[in-house]
Amino acid sequence: MASPLVTTDWLQENLDNERLALIDASMATVIGKEPIVYDHPVWIPGSYQIDLEGTLCDTGSSQLHAFPTEEQFTQEVRRLGIMPNSLVVLYDNQGIYSAPRAWWILRSMGLQQVFVLDGGLPQWLAEGRDTVSAPVREAVSSGSVVGNLGPSRVRDSAYVLQHLEDEQVAVIDARSRARFLAQAPEPRPGVRGGHIPNSLNLPFTEVLEGYRFKPASELAETFKNLAPNLHPGNGHQLVFSCGSGVTACIILLAAKVAGYDQLSLYDGSWADWGSDESLPVA
């Protein structure tokens, strides 16, 4: 499949596909949008569940949400029975929020057939499709995937600092305009207001429409308007940032949908940059 997104119709038709690994990647905390609150937890039938703040987070890191180690990743995806030829579909209970981060983790660790359910659980529910009251706890048989983190998929502050004046590297920040301009307080203590010098601002809500992503043509236009020189195939490296590395993956995925390929995540994002007094702030 050419797109990193799948529709609810596609998922409905493939729920019995033996290669399907359906995973709920919801997070407990939602920042930057009004959260959808459920009366009781529900899942799409056949769903497994992953913990982006626990088993798929390097809790030994000083970063708030740090990429998992290769060992962590390998252990978790094997528990879920994921094989190299699995069709992995990720979703979350906010429509589009944390599933893109799970998508980027799996893609960065070497899995190729990884997709996000466009609209997630809210879209599934809005269409009156079946749900269950509990996820699948563990796969019948262990998977065989071994994590191998691609060296250019995740960046740190040293890389961003080194490329502040590099016209071939663009940093795109998914936080709200008010936070980007230090007109609204940061939600985390000890983090300065403002943004990385020369970075661009694309609030993640601007690539969404309802529970879903905007059409690919509109996303392409959004990135074109953000900076006319940022078009697919021009050799630019797009580095995505946000508050702590979660919503950055929403606009990273939007860029992929729009046709961009040279993509990476500043995993520490503003929580890391804004709390380091040695780094410049605009």
mmCIF file of C-alpha atoms in Angstrom:
data_model
loop_
_atom_site.group_PDB
_atom_site.id
_atom_site.type_symbol
_atom_site.label_atom_id
_atom_site.label_comp_id
_atom_site.label_asym_id
_atom_site.label_seq_id
_atom_site.Cartn_x
_atom_site.Cartn_y
_atom_site.Cartn_z
ATOM 1 C CA MET A 1 0.000 0.000 0.000
ATOM 2 C CA ALA A 2 1.359 3.381 -1.009
ATOM 3 C CA SER A 3 -0.143 5.427 1.826
ATOM 4 C CA PRO A 4 0.882 5.089 5.481
ATOM 5 C CA LEU A 5 -2.821 5.436 6.343
ATOM 6 C CA VAL A 6 -5.600 2.843 6.165
ATOM 7 C CA THR A 7 -9.319 3.520 6.246
ATOM 8 C CA THR A 8 -11.902 2.023 8.566
ATOM 9 C CA ASP A 9 -13.388 0.220 5.547
ATOM 10 C CA TRP A 10 -10.027 -1.396 4.803
ATOM 11 C CA LEU A 11 -9.595 -2.450 8.414
ATOM 12 C CA GLN A 12 -13.105 -3.903 8.598
ATOM 13 C CA GLU A 13 -12.373 -6.006 5.532
ATOM 14 C CA ASN A 14 -9.048 -7.204 6.970
ATOM 15 C CA LEU A 15 -9.930 -7.952 10.608
ATOM 16 C CA ASP A 16 -9.613 -11.683 9.861
ATOM 17 C CA ASN A 17 -6.377 -11.309 7.898
ATOM 18 C CA GLU A 18 -3.829 -13.661 9.499
ATOM 19 C CA ARG A 19 -1.049 -11.147 8.847
ATOM 20 C CA LEU A 20 -2.848 -8.299 10.637
ATOM 21 C CA ALA A 21 -1.447 -7.018 13.938
ATOM 22 C CA LEU A 22 -3.902 -4.418 15.232
ATOM 23 C CA ILE A 23 -2.547 -2.264 18.050
ATOM 24 C CA ASP A 24 -4.094 0.374 20.303
ATOM 25 C CA ALA A 25 -1.404 2.982 21.033
ATOM 26 C CA SER A 26 -3.526 5.355 23.151
ATOM 27 C CA MET A 27 -1.907 7.481 25.853
ATOM 28 C CA ALA A 28 -3.336 8.466 29.231
ATOM 29 C CA THR A 29 -2.383 12.143 28.879
ATOM 30 C CA VAL A 30 -3.490 14.395 26.021
ATOM 31 C CA ILE A 31 -1.855 17.825 25.574
ATOM 32 C CA GLY A 32 -2.626 20.415 22.930
ATOM 33 C CA LYS A 33 -6.254 19.490 22.247
ATOM 34 C CA GLU A 34 -9.467 18.824 24.115
ATOM 35 C CA PRO A 35 -9.341 15.121 24.997
ATOM 36 C CA ILE A 36 -12.101 12.698 24.073
ATOM 37 C CA VAL A 37 -13.321 11.063 27.296
ATOM 38 C CA TYR A 38 -15.034 7.668 27.256
ATOM 39 C CA ASP A 39 -17.659 6.382 29.687
ATOM 40 C CA HIS A 40 -15.948 2.991 29.573
ATOM 41 C CA PRO A 41 -12.928 1.611 27.683
ATOM 42 C CA VAL A 42 -13.569 -0.030 24.328
ATOM 43 C CA TRP A 43 -11.340 -1.559 21.667
ATOM 44 C CA ILE A 44 -11.611 -2.589 18.054
ATOM 45 C CA PRO A 45 -11.949 -6.414 17.937
ATOM 46 C CA GLY A 46 -8.605 -8.207 17.909
ATOM 47 C CA SER A 47 -6.618 -5.280 19.274
ATOM 48 C CA TYR A 48 -3.446 -5.590 21.261
ATOM 49 C CA GLN A 49 -2.299 -2.679 23.412
ATOM 50 C CA ILE A 50 1.091 -1.023 23.803
ATOM 51 C CA ASP A 51 2.323 1.447 26.404
ATOM 52 C CA LEU A 52 4.167 4.379 24.816
ATOM 53 C CA GLU A 53 5.017 5.736 28.248
ATOM 54 C CA GLY A 54 6.237 2.415 29.674
ATOM 55 C CA THR A 55 7.290 -0.608 27.650
ATOM 56 C CA LEU A 56 7.976 1.488 24.529
ATOM 57 C CA CYS A 57 9.768 4.314 26.342
ATOM 58 C CA ASP A 58 13.359 4.368 27.560
ATOM 59 C CA THR A 59 12.574 5.225 31.173
ATOM 60 C CA GLY A 60 16.292 5.375 31.917
ATOM 61 C CA SER A 61 16.596 8.462 29.761
ATOM 62 C CA SER A 62 16.358 12.004 31.114
ATOM 63 C CA GLN A 63 13.916 12.839 28.311
ATOM 64 C CA LEU A 64 10.198 12.855 29.074
ATOM 65 C CA HIS A 65 9.211 10.507 26.236
ATOM 66 C CA ALA A 66 12.345 8.815 24.960
ATOM 67 C CA PHE A 67 12.555 6.336 22.107
ATOM 68 C CA PRO A 68 12.760 2.768 23.425
ATOM 69 C CA THR A 69 16.018 0.888 23.225
ATOM 70 C CA GLU A 70 16.339 -1.770 20.556
ATOM 71 C CA GLU A 71 16.119 -4.414 23.279
ATOM 72 C CA GLN A 72 12.893 -2.935 24.692
ATOM 73 C CA PHE A 73 11.385 -2.748 21.245
ATOM 74 C CA THR A 74 12.323 -6.306 20.339
ATOM 75 C CA GLN A 75 10.830 -7.695 23.532
ATOM 76 C CA GLU A 76 7.565 -5.807 23.118
ATOM 77 C CA VAL A 77 6.883 -6.561 19.455
ATOM 78 C CA ARG A 78 7.742 -10.228 19.973
ATOM 79 C CA ARG A 79 5.192 -10.314 22.803
ATOM 80 C CA LEU A 80 2.634 -9.073 20.303
ATOM 81 C CA GLY A 81 3.539 -11.817 17.854
ATOM 82 C CA ILE A 82 4.709 -9.383 15.175
ATOM 83 C CA MET A 83 6.595 -10.991 12.280
ATOM 84 C CA PRO A 84 8.632 -9.271 9.540
ATOM 85 C CA ASN A 85 5.702 -9.741 7.095
ATOM 86 C CA SER A 86 2.983 -8.590 9.512
ATOM 87 C CA LEU A 87 0.578 -5.841 8.498
ATOM 88 C CA VAL A 88 0.742 -3.628 11.578
ATOM 89 C CA VAL A 89 -2.118 -1.154 11.996
ATOM 90 C CA LEU A 90 -1.987 1.335 14.860
ATOM 91 C CA TYR A 91 -4.771 3.492 16.237
ATOM 92 C CA ASP A 92 -5.578 5.564 19.314
ATOM 93 C CA ASN A 93 -8.697 6.690 21.163
ATOM 94 C CA GLN A 94 -8.353 10.363 20.199
ATOM 95 C CA GLY A 95 -8.651 9.927 16.431
ATOM 96 C CA ILE A 96 -5.132 10.998 15.523
ATOM 97 C CA TYR A 97 -2.875 11.682 18.492
ATOM 98 C CA SER A 98 -0.380 9.078 19.750
ATOM 99 C CA ALA A 99 -0.688 6.418 17.030
ATOM 100 C CA PRO A 100 1.684 8.374 14.732
ATOM 101 C CA ARG A 101 4.417 8.175 17.390
ATOM 102 C CA ALA A 102 3.981 4.410 17.623
ATOM 103 C CA TRP A 103 4.077 4.295 13.819
ATOM 104 C CA TRP A 104 7.361 6.202 13.739
ATOM 105 C CA ILE A 105 8.904 3.999 16.433
ATOM 106 C CA LEU A 106 8.050 0.834 14.510
ATOM 107 C CA ARG A 107 9.188 2.282 11.176
ATOM 108 C CA SER A 108 12.410 3.612 12.714
ATOM 109 C CA MET A 109 13.159 0.207 14.209
ATOM 110 C CA GLY A 110 13.015 -1.449 10.795
ATOM 111 C CA LEU A 111 9.433 -2.586 10.237
ATOM 112 C CA GLN A 112 8.187 -1.688 6.759
ATOM 113 C CA GLN A 113 4.475 -2.573 6.661
ATOM 114 C CA VAL A 114 3.223 -0.242 9.389
ATOM 115 C CA PHE A 115 0.105 1.895 9.024
ATOM 116 C CA VAL A 116 -2.120 4.237 11.025
ATOM 117 C CA LEU A 117 -5.903 3.923 11.087
ATOM 118 C CA ASP A 118 -7.120 7.276 9.815
ATOM 119 C CA GLY A 119 -9.609 8.568 12.384
ATOM 120 C CA GLY A 120 -8.754 5.918 14.939
ATOM 121 C CA LEU A 121 -11.277 4.649 17.447
ATOM 122 C CA PRO A 122 -13.581 7.734 17.280
ATOM 123 C CA GLN A 123 -14.061 7.277 13.527
ATOM 124 C CA TRP A 124 -14.691 3.554 14.033
ATOM 125 C CA LEU A 125 -17.325 4.305 16.679
ATOM 126 C CA ALA A 126 -18.931 7.085 14.645
ATOM 127 C CA GLU A 127 -19.568 4.547 11.897
ATOM 128 C CA GLY A 128 -21.275 2.153 14.315
ATOM 129 C CA ARG A 129 -18.756 -0.657 13.969
ATOM 130 C CA ASP A 130 -18.310 -3.469 16.494
ATOM 131 C CA THR A 131 -16.156 -3.091 19.601
ATOM 132 C CA VAL A 132 -15.008 -5.276 22.489
ATOM 133 C CA SER A 133 -14.520 -4.537 26.189
ATOM 134 C CA ALA A 134 -10.925 -5.776 26.518
ATOM 135 C CA PRO A 135 -7.804 -6.023 24.345
ATOM 136 C CA VAL A 136 -5.978 -9.242 23.499
ATOM 137 C CA ARG A 137 -3.371 -9.683 26.247
ATOM 138 C CA GLU A 138 -0.700 -11.689 24.453
ATOM 139 C CA ALA A 139 -0.139 -13.374 21.104
ATOM 140 C CA VAL A 140 -0.485 -17.149 20.823
ATOM 141 C CA SER A 141 3.071 -17.397 19.495
ATOM 142 C CA SER A 142 6.051 -15.087 19.870
ATOM 143 C CA GLY A 143 7.099 -12.814 17.024
ATOM 144 C CA SER A 144 10.528 -12.824 15.394
ATOM 145 C CA VAL A 145 11.231 -9.139 14.748
ATOM 146 C CA VAL A 146 14.543 -7.688 15.937
ATOM 147 C CA GLY A 147 14.713 -3.932 16.473
ATOM 148 C CA ASN A 148 17.327 -2.022 14.486
ATOM 149 C CA LEU A 149 17.086 1.751 14.923
ATOM 150 C CA GLY A 150 17.811 3.670 11.723
ATOM 151 C CA PRO A 151 20.543 6.237 12.487
ATOM 152 C CA SER A 152 18.825 9.151 10.714
ATOM 153 C CA ARG A 153 15.314 8.580 12.097
ATOM 154 C CA VAL A 154 15.841 10.225 15.509
ATOM 155 C CA ARG A 155 17.820 13.410 16.212
ATOM 156 C CA ASP A 156 19.095 15.047 19.398
ATOM 157 C CA SER A 157 19.745 18.655 20.429
ATOM 158 C CA ALA A 158 23.383 18.462 19.288
ATOM 159 C CA TYR A 159 22.277 17.645 15.739
ATOM 160 C CA VAL A 160 19.669 20.419 15.716
ATOM 161 C CA LEU A 161 22.142 22.960 17.151
ATOM 162 C CA GLN A 162 24.751 22.027 14.553
ATOM 163 C CA HIS A 163 22.263 22.583 11.708
ATOM 164 C CA LEU A 164 20.549 25.803 12.866
ATOM 165 C CA GLU A 165 21.961 27.693 9.868
ATOM 166 C CA ASP A 166 21.860 24.771 7.433
ATOM 167 C CA GLU A 167 19.481 25.557 4.567
ATOM 168 C CA GLN A 168 19.165 21.837 3.861
ATOM 169 C CA VAL A 169 17.689 21.130 7.315
ATOM 170 C CA ALA A 170 14.321 22.515 8.410
ATOM 171 C CA VAL A 171 12.955 22.120 11.940
ATOM 172 C CA ILE A 172 9.141 22.112 12.091
ATOM 173 C CA ASP A 173 7.435 22.592 15.465
ATOM 174 C CA ALA A 174 3.971 21.086 16.073
ATOM 175 C CA ARG A 175 3.118 23.145 19.185
ATOM 176 C CA SER A 176 0.442 25.822 19.171
ATOM 177 C CA ARG A 177 1.297 29.244 17.766
ATOM 178 C CA ALA A 178 0.948 30.786 21.238
ATOM 179 C CA ARG A 179 3.490 28.400 22.773
ATOM 180 C CA PHE A 180 5.803 28.770 19.786
ATOM 181 C CA LEU A 181 5.820 32.559 20.300
ATOM 182 C CA ALA A 182 6.061 32.310 24.123
ATOM 183 C CA GLN A 183 2.626 33.903 24.425
ATOM 184 C CA ALA A 184 1.302 30.938 26.412
ATOM 185 C CA PRO A 185 3.046 29.130 29.272
ATOM 186 C CA GLU A 186 4.687 25.764 28.787
ATOM 187 C CA PRO A 187 2.814 22.933 30.572
ATOM 188 C CA ARG A 188 6.021 21.546 32.099
ATOM 189 C CA PRO A 189 7.917 23.297 34.923
ATOM 190 C CA GLY A 190 11.410 24.595 34.212
ATOM 191 C CA VAL A 191 10.886 24.831 30.459
ATOM 192 C CA ARG A 192 11.452 28.232 28.852
ATOM 193 C CA GLY A 193 9.006 29.801 26.424
ATOM 194 C CA GLY A 194 9.774 30.338 22.752
ATOM 195 C CA HIS A 195 11.155 28.166 19.994
ATOM 196 C CA ILE A 196 14.289 26.848 18.331
ATOM 197 C CA PRO A 197 15.876 29.622 16.230
ATOM 198 C CA ASN A 198 14.950 29.429 12.521
ATOM 199 C CA SER A 199 12.355 26.720 13.161
ATOM 200 C CA LEU A 200 8.943 26.771 11.488
ATOM 201 C CA ASN A 201 5.581 26.408 13.191
ATOM 202 C CA LEU A 202 2.864 24.017 12.037
ATOM 203 C CA PRO A 203 0.413 23.292 14.884
ATOM 204 C CA PHE A 204 -0.624 19.658 14.615
ATOM 205 C CA THR A 205 -4.316 20.574 14.672
ATOM 206 C CA GLU A 206 -3.859 22.256 11.266
ATOM 207 C CA VAL A 207 -3.218 18.955 9.477
ATOM 208 C CA LEU A 208 -6.372 17.345 10.889
ATOM 209 C CA GLU A 209 -10.019 17.565 9.922
ATOM 210 C CA GLY A 210 -12.391 16.074 12.456
ATOM 211 C CA TYR A 211 -10.898 12.794 13.619
ATOM 212 C CA ARG A 212 -8.867 12.302 10.445
ATOM 213 C CA PHE A 213 -6.023 13.778 8.442
ATOM 214 C CA LYS A 214 -6.841 16.297 5.761
ATOM 215 C CA PRO A 215 -6.610 14.941 2.182
ATOM 216 C CA ALA A 216 -3.098 14.442 0.808
ATOM 217 C CA SER A 217 -3.506 17.314 -1.672
ATOM 218 C CA GLU A 218 -4.411 19.737 1.139
ATOM 219 C CA LEU A 219 -1.489 18.541 3.240
ATOM 220 C CA ALA A 220 0.860 19.092 0.309
ATOM 221 C CA GLU A 221 -0.481 22.632 -0.017
ATOM 222 C CA THR A 222 -0.029 23.217 3.726
ATOM 223 C CA PHE A 223 3.654 22.294 3.562
ATOM 224 C CA LYS A 224 4.111 24.326 0.392
ATOM 225 C CA ASN A 225 2.637 27.389 2.114
ATOM 226 C CA LEU A 226 4.752 26.788 5.223
ATOM 227 C CA ALA A 227 7.930 27.252 3.208
ATOM 228 C CA PRO A 228 7.958 27.352 -0.613
ATOM 229 C CA ASN A 229 11.374 25.678 -0.775
ATOM 230 C CA LEU A 230 10.167 22.634 1.207
ATOM 231 C CA HIS A 231 8.963 20.363 -1.542
ATOM 232 C CA PRO A 232 9.504 16.630 -2.043
ATOM 233 C CA GLY A 233 12.732 15.720 -3.755
ATOM 234 C CA ASN A 234 14.734 18.866 -3.024
ATOM 235 C CA GLY A 235 17.072 17.148 -0.575
ATOM 236 C CA HIS A 236 15.813 18.895 2.550
ATOM 237 C CA GLN A 237 15.929 16.999 5.837
ATOM 238 C CA LEU A 238 12.738 17.765 7.767
ATOM 239 C CA VAL A 239 13.172 17.467 11.534
ATOM 240 C CA PHE A 240 9.952 17.473 13.542
ATOM 241 C CA SER A 241 9.608 18.765 17.090
ATOM 242 C CA CYS A 242 6.831 19.508 19.608
ATOM 243 C CA GLY A 243 6.592 19.524 23.394
ATOM 244 C CA SER A 244 7.918 16.053 24.146
ATOM 245 C CA GLY A 245 8.069 14.107 20.892
ATOM 246 C CA VAL A 246 4.474 12.892 20.564
ATOM 247 C CA THR A 247 2.487 15.381 18.468
ATOM 248 C CA ALA A 248 5.579 16.049 16.328
ATOM 249 C CA CYS A 249 4.902 12.610 14.856
ATOM 250 C CA ILE A 250 1.457 13.790 13.708
ATOM 251 C CA ILE A 251 2.933 16.401 11.380
ATOM 252 C CA LEU A 252 5.760 14.011 10.469
ATOM 253 C CA LEU A 253 3.143 11.504 9.311
ATOM 254 C CA ALA A 254 1.278 14.311 7.531
ATOM 255 C CA ALA A 255 4.493 15.126 5.655
ATOM 256 C CA LYS A 256 4.815 11.474 4.655
ATOM 257 C CA VAL A 257 1.226 11.476 3.391
ATOM 258 C CA ALA A 258 2.036 14.650 1.439
ATOM 259 C CA GLY A 259 4.946 12.910 -0.297
ATOM 260 C CA TYR A 260 8.027 13.848 1.747
ATOM 261 C CA ASP A 261 10.629 11.216 2.564
ATOM 262 C CA GLN A 262 13.650 12.794 4.286
ATOM 263 C CA LEU A 263 12.046 12.843 7.729
ATOM 264 C CA SER A 264 13.338 12.617 11.294
ATOM 265 C CA LEU A 265 12.142 13.299 14.835
ATOM 266 C CA TYR A 266 13.827 15.503 17.425
ATOM 267 C CA ASP A 267 12.811 13.115 20.172
ATOM 268 C CA GLY A 268 13.580 15.377 23.140
ATOM 269 C CA SER A 269 11.720 18.252 21.464
ATOM 270 C CA TRP A 270 10.993 21.457 23.379
ATOM 271 C CA ALA A 271 10.968 19.763 26.801
ATOM 272 C CA ASP A 272 14.637 19.000 26.153
ATOM 273 C CA TRP A 273 15.656 22.172 24.300
ATOM 274 C CA GLY A 274 13.690 24.606 26.432
ATOM 275 C CA SER A 275 15.069 23.242 29.700
ATOM 276 C CA ASP A 276 18.721 23.485 28.600
ATOM 277 C CA GLU A 277 19.945 27.008 29.380
ATOM 278 C CA SER A 278 22.973 26.527 27.115
ATOM 279 C CA LEU A 279 20.773 26.319 24.009
ATOM 280 C CA PRO A 280 19.549 29.459 22.188
ATOM 281 C CA VAL A 281 15.877 30.430 22.194
ATOM 282 C CA ALA A 282 13.945 32.638 19.795
#
